Short mmCIF file of C-alpha atoms and ligand atoms in Angstrom, two decimals:
data_model
loop_
_atom_site.label_atom_id
_atom_site.label_comp_id
_atom_site.label_asym_id
_atom_site.label_seq_id
_atom_site.Cartn_x
_atom_site.Cartn_y
_atom_site.Cartn_z
CA UNK A 162 0.00 0.00 0.00
CA UNK A 163 1.59 3.34 -1.04
CA UNK A 164 1.73 6.19 1.46
CA UNK A 165 -1.56 8.05 1.49
CA UNK A 166 -1.52 11.04 -0.84
CA UNK A 167 -2.89 14.18 0.76
CA UNK A 168 -2.80 17.79 -0.37
CA UNK A 169 -2.35 19.99 2.69
CA UNK A 170 -4.19 23.29 2.41
CA UNK A 171 -4.39 26.38 4.56
CA UNK A 172 -6.41 29.58 4.16
CA UNK A 173 -4.89 32.03 1.66
CA UNK A 174 -6.97 35.23 1.89
CA UNK A 175 -7.82 37.37 -1.13
CA UNK A 176 -5.59 40.37 -1.75
CA UNK A 177 -8.57 42.34 -3.09
CA UNK A 178 -12.20 42.32 -2.04
CA UNK A 179 -13.90 39.84 -4.35
CA UNK A 180 -16.78 40.94 -6.55
CA UNK A 181 -19.82 39.52 -4.81
CA UNK A 182 -23.11 38.36 -6.23
CA UNK A 183 -25.53 40.81 -4.65
CA UNK A 184 -25.49 44.01 -2.65
CA UNK A 185 -27.78 45.86 -0.23
CA UNK A 186 -29.76 48.92 -1.23
CA UNK A 187 -31.27 50.77 1.75
CA UNK A 188 -33.51 53.78 1.09
CA UNK A 189 -33.66 56.50 3.76
CA UNK A 190 -36.76 58.19 2.35
CA UNK A 191 -39.92 57.03 4.15
CA UNK A 192 -37.96 55.56 7.08
CA UNK A 193 -40.14 55.34 10.22
CA UNK A 194 -37.08 55.55 12.49
CA UNK A 195 -38.19 52.40 14.33
CA UNK A 196 -36.87 52.21 17.87
CA UNK A 197 -35.37 48.81 17.08
CA UNK A 198 -34.37 48.99 13.42
CA UNK A 199 -33.84 45.71 11.56
CA UNK A 200 -30.37 46.96 10.73
CA UNK A 201 -29.33 46.63 14.36
CA UNK A 202 -30.50 43.02 14.36
CA UNK A 203 -28.10 41.82 11.67
CA UNK A 204 -26.36 38.90 13.37
CA UNK A 205 -23.26 39.58 11.29
CA UNK A 206 -23.20 43.24 12.36
CA UNK A 207 -22.65 44.38 8.81
CA UNK A 208 -24.43 47.73 9.26
CA UNK A 209 -22.27 48.44 12.33
CA UNK A 210 -19.08 47.52 10.48
CA UNK A 211 -20.04 49.36 7.32
CA UNK A 212 -17.28 51.38 5.71
CA UNK A 213 -15.67 52.36 2.45
CA UNK A 214 -12.74 50.37 1.05
CA UNK A 215 -10.69 53.30 -0.32
CA UNK A 216 -8.45 51.06 -2.44
CA UNK A 217 -11.30 49.68 -4.50
CA UNK A 218 -13.94 52.33 -3.68
CA UNK A 219 -16.55 49.78 -2.64
CA UNK A 220 -19.08 49.80 0.19
CA UNK A 221 -18.01 47.08 2.63
CA UNK A 222 -21.67 46.19 3.33
CA UNK A 223 -21.77 44.38 0.00
CA UNK A 224 -18.88 42.09 0.91
CA UNK A 225 -19.88 41.35 4.48
CA UNK A 226 -23.57 40.62 3.93
CA UNK A 227 -24.24 36.89 4.23
CA UNK A 228 -27.49 37.03 2.25
CA UNK A 229 -29.77 35.87 5.08
CA UNK A 230 -32.38 38.47 3.95
CA UNK A 231 -33.43 39.07 7.56
CA UNK A 232 -33.23 42.87 7.26
CA UNK A 233 -34.86 42.81 3.82
CA UNK A 234 -37.86 40.87 5.10
CA UNK A 235 -38.03 42.66 8.45
CA UNK A 236 -38.23 46.33 7.42
CA UNK A 237 -41.92 47.37 7.82
CA UNK A 238 -41.66 49.90 4.96
CA UNK A 239 -39.73 47.52 2.69
CA UNK A 240 -36.96 50.06 2.30
CA UNK A 241 -34.13 47.49 2.19
CA UNK A 242 -33.51 45.46 -0.95
CA UNK A 243 -30.99 42.95 -2.19
CA UNK A 244 -29.91 43.52 -5.76
CA UNK A 245 -27.76 41.65 -8.27
CA UNK A 246 -24.38 43.30 -8.49
CA UNK A 247 -23.88 44.44 -12.12
CA UNK A 248 -20.12 44.09 -11.73
CA UNK A 249 -20.62 40.44 -10.75
CA UNK A 250 -22.91 39.84 -13.70
CA UNK A 251 -20.24 41.27 -16.02
CA UNK A 252 -17.50 38.89 -14.82
CA UNK A 253 -15.96 36.51 -17.37
CA UNK A 254 -17.87 35.40 -20.43
CA UNK A 255 -20.67 32.96 -21.35
CA UNK A 256 -18.42 29.96 -20.58
CA UNK A 257 -16.32 31.27 -17.67
CA UNK A 258 -19.43 32.47 -15.86
CA UNK A 259 -19.52 34.61 -12.69
CA UNK A 260 -20.62 31.58 -10.65
CA UNK A 261 -17.72 29.46 -11.92
CA UNK A 262 -15.23 32.28 -11.27
CA UNK A 263 -16.49 32.94 -7.73
CA UNK A 264 -16.51 29.22 -6.94
CA UNK A 265 -12.85 28.98 -8.05
CA UNK A 266 -12.01 32.01 -5.88
CA UNK A 267 -13.64 30.33 -2.89
CA UNK A 268 -11.74 27.08 -3.41
CA UNK A 269 -8.43 28.93 -3.88
CA UNK A 270 -9.01 30.89 -0.68
CA UNK A 271 -10.16 28.05 1.55
CA UNK A 272 -9.08 24.76 -0.04
CA UNK A 273 -12.60 23.53 0.67
CA UNK A 274 -15.24 21.92 -1.52
CA UNK A 275 -17.90 24.51 -2.44
CA UNK A 276 -21.35 23.74 -1.06
CA UNK A 277 -24.17 25.06 -3.20
CA UNK A 278 -27.08 24.19 -0.91
CA UNK A 279 -29.65 21.43 -0.86
CA UNK A 280 -30.93 20.18 -4.20
CA UNK A 281 -29.69 20.92 -7.68
CA UNK A 282 -31.01 24.27 -8.93
CA UNK A 283 -29.65 24.12 -12.47
CA UNK A 284 -31.17 22.87 -15.71
CA UNK A 285 -31.56 19.12 -16.23
CA UNK A 286 -29.00 19.04 -18.99
CA UNK A 287 -26.73 21.41 -20.86
CA UNK A 288 -23.98 21.44 -23.46
CA UNK A 289 -20.61 19.68 -23.18
CA UNK A 290 -19.83 18.15 -19.81
CA UNK A 291 -23.28 19.19 -18.55
CA UNK A 292 -24.90 16.52 -20.70
CA UNK A 293 -23.09 13.81 -18.78
CA UNK A 294 -23.86 12.27 -15.39
CA UNK A 295 -21.62 10.01 -13.37
CA UNK A 296 -22.70 6.83 -11.62
CA UNK A 297 -23.41 7.41 -7.93
CA UNK A 298 -24.53 3.85 -7.17
CA UNK A 299 -22.09 3.45 -4.30
CA UNK A 300 -23.11 6.67 -2.60
CA UNK A 301 -25.37 4.60 -0.35
CA UNK A 302 -22.30 2.71 0.79
CA UNK A 303 -19.62 5.35 1.09
CA UNK A 304 -16.22 4.47 2.43
CA UNK A 305 -16.58 3.55 6.07
CA UNK A 306 -15.00 6.68 7.39
CA UNK A 307 -15.03 9.24 4.60
CA UNK A 308 -12.77 9.99 1.65
CA UNK A 309 -9.76 10.42 3.93
CA UNK A 310 -10.53 7.29 5.91
CA UNK A 311 -8.95 3.85 5.93
CA UNK A 312 -10.11 2.76 2.47
CA UNK A 313 -7.41 4.18 0.24
CA UNK A 314 -8.51 5.76 -3.03
CA UNK A 315 -5.55 6.25 -5.34
CA UNK A 316 -5.56 9.17 -7.76
CA UNK A 317 -2.14 8.30 -9.24
CA UNK A 318 -1.73 7.92 -12.99
CA UNK A 319 1.15 6.82 -15.22
CA UNK A 320 2.71 8.78 -18.05
CA UNK A 321 4.34 6.85 -20.86
CA UNK A 322 3.87 3.41 -22.28
CA UNK A 323 3.44 0.85 -19.52
CA UNK A 324 4.79 -2.52 -20.73
CA UNK A 325 2.38 -5.44 -21.02
CA UNK A 326 4.94 -7.66 -19.30
CA UNK A 327 8.56 -7.63 -18.10
CA UNK A 328 11.18 -10.15 -19.18
CA UNK A 329 13.97 -11.21 -16.83
CA UNK A 330 17.23 -13.00 -17.50
CA UNK A 331 18.10 -16.26 -15.76
CA UNK A 332 20.07 -14.31 -13.15
CA UNK A 333 16.95 -12.31 -12.36
CA UNK A 334 18.07 -9.12 -14.09
CA UNK A 335 15.60 -7.13 -16.16
CA UNK A 336 16.02 -8.07 -19.81
CA UNK A 337 16.18 -4.98 -22.01
CA UNK A 338 15.75 -1.32 -21.12
CA UNK A 339 13.74 -0.15 -18.17
CA UNK A 340 10.38 1.11 -19.40
CA UNK A 341 10.20 4.89 -19.65
CA UNK A 342 7.25 5.64 -17.38
CA UNK A 343 6.66 8.16 -14.64
CA UNK A 344 3.85 8.25 -12.08
CA UNK A 345 2.05 11.41 -10.99
CA UNK A 346 -0.12 11.28 -7.84
CA UNK A 347 -2.87 13.49 -9.27
CA UNK A 348 -4.42 13.28 -12.77
CA UNK A 349 -4.58 17.09 -12.92
CA UNK A 350 -1.65 18.89 -14.52
CA UNK A 351 -1.21 22.64 -14.77
CA UNK A 352 -1.04 24.36 -18.15
CA UNK A 353 0.37 27.79 -18.80
CA UNK A 354 -2.70 29.93 -19.62
CA UNK A 355 -3.06 31.67 -22.97
CA UNK A 356 -3.24 35.11 -21.34
CA UNK A 357 -2.85 36.85 -18.00
CA UNK A 358 -0.89 39.67 -16.34
CA UNK A 359 1.95 37.30 -15.58
CA UNK A 360 5.31 37.87 -13.94
CA UNK A 361 8.31 35.62 -13.22
CA UNK A 362 7.14 35.54 -9.60
CA UNK A 363 3.79 34.05 -10.64
CA UNK A 364 5.44 31.41 -12.78
CA UNK A 365 7.68 30.53 -9.84
CA UNK A 366 4.60 30.33 -7.59
CA UNK A 367 2.92 27.93 -10.00
CA UNK A 368 6.09 25.82 -10.12
CA UNK A 369 6.16 25.78 -6.29
CA UNK A 370 2.54 24.59 -6.28
CA UNK A 371 3.32 21.86 -8.83
CA UNK A 372 6.22 20.68 -6.65
CA UNK A 373 4.14 20.73 -3.46
CA UNK A 374 1.36 18.73 -5.10
CA UNK A 375 3.72 16.49 -7.05
CA UNK A 376 2.14 17.29 -10.40
CA UNK A 377 3.46 18.78 -13.65
CA UNK A 378 3.16 22.20 -15.22
CA UNK A 379 3.62 23.01 -18.89
CA UNK A 380 5.73 26.06 -19.54
CA UNK A 381 6.79 27.56 -22.87
CA UNK A 382 10.53 27.13 -23.18
CA UNK A 383 11.11 30.89 -23.44
CA UNK A 384 9.55 31.38 -19.98
CA UNK A 385 12.06 29.11 -18.27
CA UNK A 386 14.69 31.05 -16.34
CA UNK A 387 17.36 30.44 -13.68
CA UNK A 388 14.88 30.84 -10.80
CA UNK A 389 13.27 27.58 -11.94
CA UNK A 390 16.49 25.53 -11.79
CA UNK A 391 15.23 23.53 -8.82
CA UNK A 392 11.84 22.76 -10.35
CA UNK A 393 12.84 20.66 -13.37
CA UNK A 394 11.10 17.54 -12.10
CA UNK A 395 7.74 19.31 -12.03
CA UNK A 396 8.04 21.28 -15.25
CA UNK A 397 6.93 20.14 -18.67
CA UNK A 398 8.75 22.49 -21.06
CA UNK A 399 6.87 23.18 -24.28
CA UNK A 400 9.36 23.40 -27.09
CA UNK A 401 8.68 25.44 -30.20
CA UNK A 402 8.29 23.68 -33.53
CA UNK A 403 11.63 22.30 -34.74
CA UNK A 404 13.81 23.57 -31.85
CA UNK A 405 17.32 24.46 -32.88
CA UNK A 406 18.61 24.22 -29.34
CA UNK A 407 17.07 22.55 -26.34
CA UNK A 408 17.94 23.84 -22.90
CA UNK A 409 15.98 23.05 -19.80
CA UNK A 410 16.43 22.63 -16.06
CA UNK A 411 17.87 19.40 -14.68
CA UNK A 412 15.42 16.66 -13.74
CA UNK A 413 12.79 17.32 -16.42
CA UNK A 414 10.81 14.11 -16.95
CA UNK A 415 8.42 15.12 -19.73
CA UNK A 416 8.58 17.68 -22.51
CA UNK A 417 5.90 18.69 -24.94
CA UNK A 418 6.12 19.49 -28.62
CA UNK A 419 3.35 20.67 -30.92
CA UNK A 420 2.38 18.44 -33.83
CA UNK A 421 4.13 19.44 -37.05
CA UNK A 422 4.91 17.97 -40.45
CA UNK A 423 8.52 17.27 -39.46
CA UNK A 424 7.63 15.79 -36.08
CA UNK A 425 9.79 12.68 -36.44
CA UNK A 426 12.88 14.77 -37.15
CA UNK A 427 12.19 16.94 -34.08
CA UNK A 428 11.71 13.90 -31.85
CA UNK A 429 14.89 12.30 -33.08
CA UNK A 430 16.83 15.54 -32.36
CA UNK A 431 15.41 15.67 -28.82
CA UNK A 432 16.09 11.99 -28.20
CA UNK A 433 19.74 12.48 -29.14
CA UNK A 434 20.07 15.05 -26.37
CA UNK A 435 17.69 13.61 -23.79
CA UNK A 436 17.16 9.90 -24.20
CA UNK A 437 15.48 9.48 -20.80
CA UNK A 438 12.83 12.17 -21.25
CA UNK A 439 9.24 11.36 -22.15
CA UNK A 440 7.83 13.29 -25.09
CA UNK A 441 4.22 14.42 -25.29
CA UNK A 442 2.86 15.52 -28.65
CA UNK A 443 0.14 18.16 -28.58
CA UNK A 444 -2.48 17.96 -31.30
CA UNK A 445 -5.38 20.36 -31.83
CA UNK A 446 -8.86 19.00 -31.18
CA UNK A 447 -10.12 19.28 -34.75
CA UNK A 448 -11.58 17.28 -37.61
CA UNK A 449 -9.59 14.09 -38.23
CA UNK A 450 -8.07 13.96 -34.74
CA UNK A 451 -8.81 10.23 -34.39
CA UNK A 452 -6.69 9.32 -37.42
CA UNK A 453 -3.92 11.68 -36.34
CA UNK A 454 -3.82 10.15 -32.84
CA UNK A 455 -3.80 6.63 -34.30
CA UNK A 456 -0.99 7.43 -36.68
CA UNK A 457 1.13 8.95 -33.86
CA UNK A 458 0.49 5.91 -31.66
CA UNK A 459 1.61 3.59 -34.43
CA UNK A 460 4.79 5.65 -34.80
CA UNK A 461 5.62 4.92 -31.15
CA UNK A 462 4.55 8.22 -29.54
CA UNK A 463 3.69 7.36 -25.94
CA UNK A 464 1.89 10.54 -24.80
CA UNK A 465 -0.65 12.55 -26.77
CA UNK A 466 -2.19 15.78 -25.55
CA UNK A 467 -5.55 16.66 -27.16
CA UNK A 468 -5.96 20.42 -26.95
CA UNK A 469 -9.49 21.83 -27.18
CA UNK A 470 -10.69 25.43 -27.11
CA UNK A 471 -10.90 27.50 -23.93
CA UNK A 472 -14.65 26.84 -23.82
CA UNK A 473 -14.31 23.06 -24.08
CA UNK A 474 -15.04 22.60 -27.79
CA UNK A 475 -13.32 21.58 -31.01
CA UNK A 476 -11.04 24.29 -32.34
CA UNK A 477 -12.59 24.12 -35.81
CA UNK A 478 -16.21 23.32 -34.96
CA UNK A 479 -18.03 24.94 -32.08
CA UNK A 480 -20.87 22.43 -32.24
CA UNK A 481 -18.54 19.62 -31.09
CA UNK A 482 -17.36 19.27 -27.51
CA UNK A 483 -14.11 18.23 -25.86
CA UNK A 484 -15.74 15.28 -24.10
CA UNK A 485 -16.95 13.85 -27.43
CA UNK A 486 -13.51 14.35 -29.00
CA UNK A 487 -11.77 12.52 -26.14
CA UNK A 488 -14.30 9.73 -26.39
CA UNK A 489 -13.96 9.21 -30.11
CA UNK A 490 -10.14 9.22 -29.98
CA UNK A 491 -10.19 6.75 -27.08
CA UNK A 492 -12.62 4.42 -28.89
CA UNK A 493 -10.63 4.61 -32.12
CA UNK A 494 -7.49 3.49 -30.27
CA UNK A 495 -9.42 0.75 -28.44
CA UNK A 496 -10.90 -0.53 -31.72
CA UNK A 497 -7.44 -0.62 -33.28
CA UNK A 498 -6.03 -2.49 -30.26
CA UNK A 499 -3.43 0.16 -29.40
CA UNK A 500 -5.05 2.08 -26.55
CA UNK A 501 -2.68 0.66 -23.92
CA UNK A 502 0.30 1.88 -25.92
CA UNK A 503 -0.12 5.48 -24.92
CA UNK A 504 -1.20 8.04 -22.35
CA UNK A 505 -3.97 10.36 -23.47
CA UNK A 506 -4.06 13.85 -21.97
CA UNK A 507 -6.74 16.47 -22.62
CA UNK A 508 -7.12 20.20 -22.10
CA UNK A 509 -9.54 22.99 -22.93
CA UNK A 510 -12.30 24.49 -20.83
CA UNK A 511 -11.92 22.38 -17.70
CA UNK A 512 -13.49 24.77 -15.24
CA UNK A 513 -14.94 22.54 -12.52
CA UNK A 514 -13.61 19.60 -10.54
CA UNK A 515 -16.29 17.31 -12.00
CA UNK A 516 -14.79 17.85 -15.47
CA UNK A 517 -11.71 15.86 -14.40
CA UNK A 518 -13.62 12.65 -13.68
CA UNK A 519 -15.87 13.18 -16.72
CA UNK A 520 -12.88 13.62 -19.06
CA UNK A 521 -11.34 10.45 -17.68
CA UNK A 522 -14.57 8.50 -18.05
CA UNK A 523 -14.58 9.59 -21.70
CA UNK A 524 -11.10 8.13 -22.12
CA UNK A 525 -8.43 10.59 -20.92
CA UNK A 526 -5.72 9.34 -18.55
CA UNK A 527 -5.24 12.81 -17.09
CA UNK A 528 -6.14 16.43 -17.81
CA UNK A 529 -4.67 19.92 -17.81
CA UNK A 530 -6.17 23.00 -16.19
CA UNK A 531 -5.14 26.42 -17.42
CA UNK A 532 -7.45 29.34 -16.61
CA UNK A 533 -8.45 27.96 -13.18
CA UNK A 534 -4.85 28.45 -11.98
CA UNK A 535 -5.08 32.07 -13.13
CA UNK A 536 -8.56 32.62 -11.66
CA UNK A 537 -7.22 31.19 -8.39
CA UNK A 538 -5.14 34.39 -8.26
CA UNK A 539 -8.34 36.51 -8.29
CA UNK A 540 -8.35 36.94 -12.08
CA UNK A 541 -11.72 38.26 -13.28
CA UNK A 542 -11.28 37.07 -16.88
CA UNK A 543 -11.73 40.69 -18.00
CA UNK A 544 -8.95 40.28 -20.61
CA UNK A 545 -7.67 43.82 -20.03
CA UNK A 546 -4.14 42.39 -20.01
CA UNK A 547 -4.57 41.21 -23.60
CA UNK A 548 -4.97 44.88 -24.59
CA UNK A 549 -1.98 46.08 -22.57
CA UNK A 550 -4.22 47.63 -19.87
CA UNK A 551 -3.46 47.36 -16.13
CA UNK A 552 -4.82 44.34 -14.28
CA UNK A 553 -7.62 45.38 -11.87
CA UNK A 554 -6.32 42.96 -9.22
CA UNK A 555 -2.61 43.60 -9.87
CA UNK A 556 -1.91 39.92 -10.38
CA UNK A 557 1.59 40.69 -11.62
CA UNK A 558 2.46 41.99 -8.11
CA UNK A 559 1.51 38.77 -6.30
CA UNK A 560 4.24 36.97 -4.36
CA UNK A 561 5.23 33.43 -5.32
CA UNK A 562 4.33 32.15 -1.84
CA UNK A 563 0.76 33.46 -2.07
CA UNK A 564 0.40 32.15 -5.65
CA UNK A 565 1.54 28.68 -4.58
CA UNK A 566 -0.80 28.62 -1.56
CA UNK A 567 -3.84 29.62 -3.67
CA UNK A 568 -3.17 27.02 -6.37
CA UNK A 569 -2.46 24.27 -3.83
CA UNK A 570 -5.80 25.12 -2.19
CA UNK A 571 -7.64 24.98 -5.50
CA UNK A 572 -6.15 21.66 -6.57
CA UNK A 573 -6.57 20.32 -3.03
CA UNK A 574 -10.30 21.05 -3.29
CA UNK A 575 -10.43 19.42 -6.75
CA UNK A 576 -8.57 16.37 -5.44
CA UNK A 577 -11.15 15.99 -2.67
CA UNK A 578 -13.98 16.29 -5.19
CA UNK A 579 -12.37 13.64 -7.37
CA UNK A 580 -12.18 11.37 -4.32
CA UNK A 581 -15.87 12.05 -3.63
CA UNK A 582 -16.86 11.14 -7.19
CA UNK A 583 -14.69 8.02 -7.21
CA UNK A 584 -15.96 7.00 -3.77
CA UNK A 585 -19.56 7.38 -4.95
CA UNK A 586 -18.78 5.21 -7.98
CA UNK A 587 -16.98 2.59 -5.91
CA UNK A 588 -13.77 3.09 -7.91
CA UNK A 589 -10.60 2.98 -5.84
CA UNK A 590 -7.98 3.66 -8.51
CA UNK A 591 -8.05 6.64 -10.90
CA UNK A 592 -6.48 4.47 -13.61
CA UNK A 593 -9.74 2.52 -13.68
CA UNK A 594 -11.76 5.62 -14.53
CA UNK A 595 -10.29 5.71 -18.02
CA UNK A 596 -12.93 5.07 -20.66
CA UNK A 597 -15.44 3.62 -18.16
CA UNK A 598 -18.36 5.07 -20.10
CA UNK A 599 -20.57 2.34 -18.68
CA UNK A 600 -20.35 4.21 -15.37
CA UNK A 601 -21.78 7.38 -16.89
CA UNK A 602 -24.92 8.47 -18.71
CA UNK A 603 -24.93 10.73 -21.74
CA UNK A 604 -28.01 12.86 -22.37
CA UNK A 605 -27.70 12.62 -26.17
CA UNK A 606 -27.77 8.83 -26.00
CA UNK A 607 -30.64 8.66 -23.52
CA UNK A 608 -32.57 11.15 -25.62
CA UNK A 609 -32.01 9.12 -28.78
CA UNK A 610 -32.85 5.75 -27.26
CA UNK A 611 -35.99 7.12 -25.61
CA UNK A 612 -37.48 9.16 -28.43
CA UNK A 613 -36.02 7.74 -31.64
CA UNK A 614 -38.82 5.19 -31.95
CA UNK A 615 -41.38 8.00 -32.00
CA UNK A 616 -40.16 9.01 -35.44
CA UNK A 617 -38.60 12.12 -36.88
CA UNK A 618 -39.35 15.52 -35.42
CA UNK A 619 -40.82 17.66 -38.19
CA UNK A 620 -38.63 20.40 -39.55
CA UNK A 621 -39.05 23.64 -37.61
CA UNK A 622 -40.42 21.80 -34.54
CA UNK A 623 -38.62 20.50 -31.50
CA UNK A 624 -39.41 18.26 -28.56
CA UNK A 625 -40.05 20.06 -25.29
S1 SF4 B 1384 -29.34 40.41 4.61
FE1 SF4 B 1384 -28.81 39.51 6.60
S2 SF4 B 1384 -26.56 39.54 6.63
FE2 SF4 B 1384 -27.20 40.92 5.02
S3 SF4 B 1384 -27.25 42.91 6.01
FE3 SF4 B 1384 -29.35 42.09 6.10
S4 SF4 B 1384 -29.46 41.06 8.09
FE4 SF4 B 1384 -27.26 41.40 7.67
S1 SF4 B 1385 -8.01 40.13 -14.08
FE1 SF4 B 1385 -8.15 40.77 -16.23
S2 SF4 B 1385 -6.24 41.91 -16.59
FE2 SF4 B 1385 -5.92 40.70 -14.70
S3 SF4 B 1385 -4.97 38.78 -15.41
FE3 SF4 B 1385 -7.18 38.46 -15.33
S4 SF4 B 1385 -7.89 38.86 -17.42
FE4 SF4 B 1385 -5.86 39.78 -17.22
#
């Protein structure tokens, strides 16, 4: 039994007041001046502690209010109202929604699993990962003493081609080369985000988090500097197409290269310099990805990274989703009898912990998260940095220690949620999640099998 893997978290407070969902509006006009005003009864004392945050020019009542609505309901003249904060509503975009962003902030601050209240308030089904449900059949028989109890649930995964068998000489020595495989205790790797007000200190903080968690972080080769010399084991340098020179910190176990026409030449150049380094080939999630993945597998590539769009779709077709792409690549490799020859990684739009287990059920061995590690640093996904404008939360001034603590908290919360999902499914080893589509339900398939026999829906009409 391996030592139990635990991610230790500790509170890492926000540097700025977060944008909250709703605020208080209290009218003075018409006030009866009650002897015992409802404002004095606020159990959180927010009216007493009310003040102005001069740095961000916000009324502190909006951040301290716990939304119990006691004062709103209690005022006899109905002068107190809760209102949706327009700044909150404007956060992010249609995919990286305000609720997702604020949930990531909470997890990065506390390291805890977000609790959204009793019952599920959302729609029955939605696009992408939202059209998929995981098996919870074992939830009636959870582990005897919780996810951190005696029943060990392993989240470790292997990178590289695991051999089907080992051959030993008569003297008991391993025959042939040792297989090139490395194990990572968490199937969640960090990916350098496509934008952000980033500094060397932030990159160092992310590397510190990767080391503390024991995971990997992709990093464009040009971002690697001397301050990362001690982090080689946890970095996954991304080399440009056809690198003329390859320099990287000591201890690097995996490097990544983008797919290109002269891929084989590039790989052979890298192998000459670093024979003991695993190579991951990144291919865009686009039309024909199944054939491309199959061809790479047959050429001996042992790790493939399928890269989707930032909103979890194909890069060339917004009607197709990452989960479906992972699934069809996985099934293609299974059908061709080569699935065990490689590790399949996926990235693009993973915004919630549940997306990790869902990606793996569709066939990924492990996944990358990119924007969540930026949002963990209070990013509001406003994209001002992409236009050269100052970051509203001065992310580029954050210290590496704070960055590491926030990301460790976030991934600690995601690890716990993965354990919860696996515990509810009765799966004790993350390697067994891979491609277990029989332990999930897909809305499209249920819809088809239920209604197909009723015939075609007439053009211009739809089922409700
Ligand atoms: S809604 Fe509740 S927490 Fe918020 S100010 Fe009123 S009484 Fe206090
Ligand atoms: S908050 Fe806005 S400006 Fe700052 S890193 Fe995030 S997207 Fe960029």
